[in-house]
Amino acid sequence: MIRIRDMQSADTVEIFAIADMQLGKNYITIDDLSVCNVIVAEDVVLQKSVGFCLSYVGQRGDAYVRTVAVNPDYSGRGIGTDLVAKSVEYLKCSGAKKIMSPLWKHD
């Protein structure tokens, strides 16, 4: 079972491992995690993070879904879609009127 939730500090190591595996070494930084809203997908049985989504509200109030990554062992289950949906919900609750995304498919 997968649960979508806000990031906790204990998720940091697993988030970096997923990012390094899926996006390349040093694609995200600790600063990214501190300035962005971070939503995590957790395998409840194994109690580990299996995906994440970074989003933020810019200076002019425009919001961005910046990065989504899911452990390849969990791909094809809609986890990325669920992460983006939860991030968009957060951004709307934060007052964002316009939500954009520079996301691209990374194979």
PDB file of N, CA and C in Angstrom, residues 57-64:
ATOM      1  N   VAL A  57       5.693  28.111  -4.700  1.00  0.00           N
ATOM      2  CA  VAL A  57       5.014  29.309  -5.181  1.00  0.00           C
ATOM      3  C   VAL A  57       6.088  30.361  -5.407  1.00  0.00           C
ATOM      4  N   GLY A  58       6.140  30.919  -6.622  1.00  0.00           N
ATOM      5  CA  GLY A  58       7.144  31.918  -6.971  1.00  0.00           C
ATOM      6  C   GLY A  58       6.828  33.288  -6.410  1.00  0.00           C
ATOM      7  N   GLN A  59       7.722  34.233  -6.674  1.00  0.00           N
ATOM      8  CA  GLN A  59       7.611  35.586  -6.119  1.00  0.00           C
ATOM      9  C   GLN A  59       6.353  36.314  -6.560  1.00  0.00           C
ATOM     10  N   ARG A  60       5.879  36.052  -7.765  1.00  0.00           N
ATOM     11  CA  ARG A  60       4.680  36.749  -8.250  1.00  0.00           C
ATOM     12  C   ARG A  60       3.396  35.964  -8.012  1.00  0.00           C
ATOM     13  N   GLY A  61       3.496  34.908  -7.233  1.00  0.00           N
ATOM     14  CA  GLY A  61       2.310  34.121  -6.920  1.00  0.00           C
ATOM     15  C   GLY A  61       2.042  32.989  -7.893  1.00  0.00           C
ATOM     16  N   ASP A  62       2.850  32.898  -8.959  1.00  0.00           N
ATOM     17  CA  ASP A  62       2.722  31.755  -9.852  1.00  0.00           C
ATOM     18  C   ASP A  62       3.302  30.539  -9.149  1.00  0.00           C
ATOM     19  N   ALA A  63       2.699  29.398  -9.356  1.00  0.00           N
ATOM     20  CA  ALA A  63       3.151  28.182  -8.684  1.00  0.00           C
ATOM     21  C   ALA A  63       3.736  27.211  -9.703  1.00  0.00           C
ATOM     22  N   TYR A  64       4.646  26.403  -9.224  1.00  0.00           N
ATOM     23  CA  TYR A  64       5.359  25.472 -10.096  1.00  0.00           C
ATOM     24  C   TYR A  64       5.429  24.078  -9.470  1.00  0.00           C
TER      25      TYR A  64
END
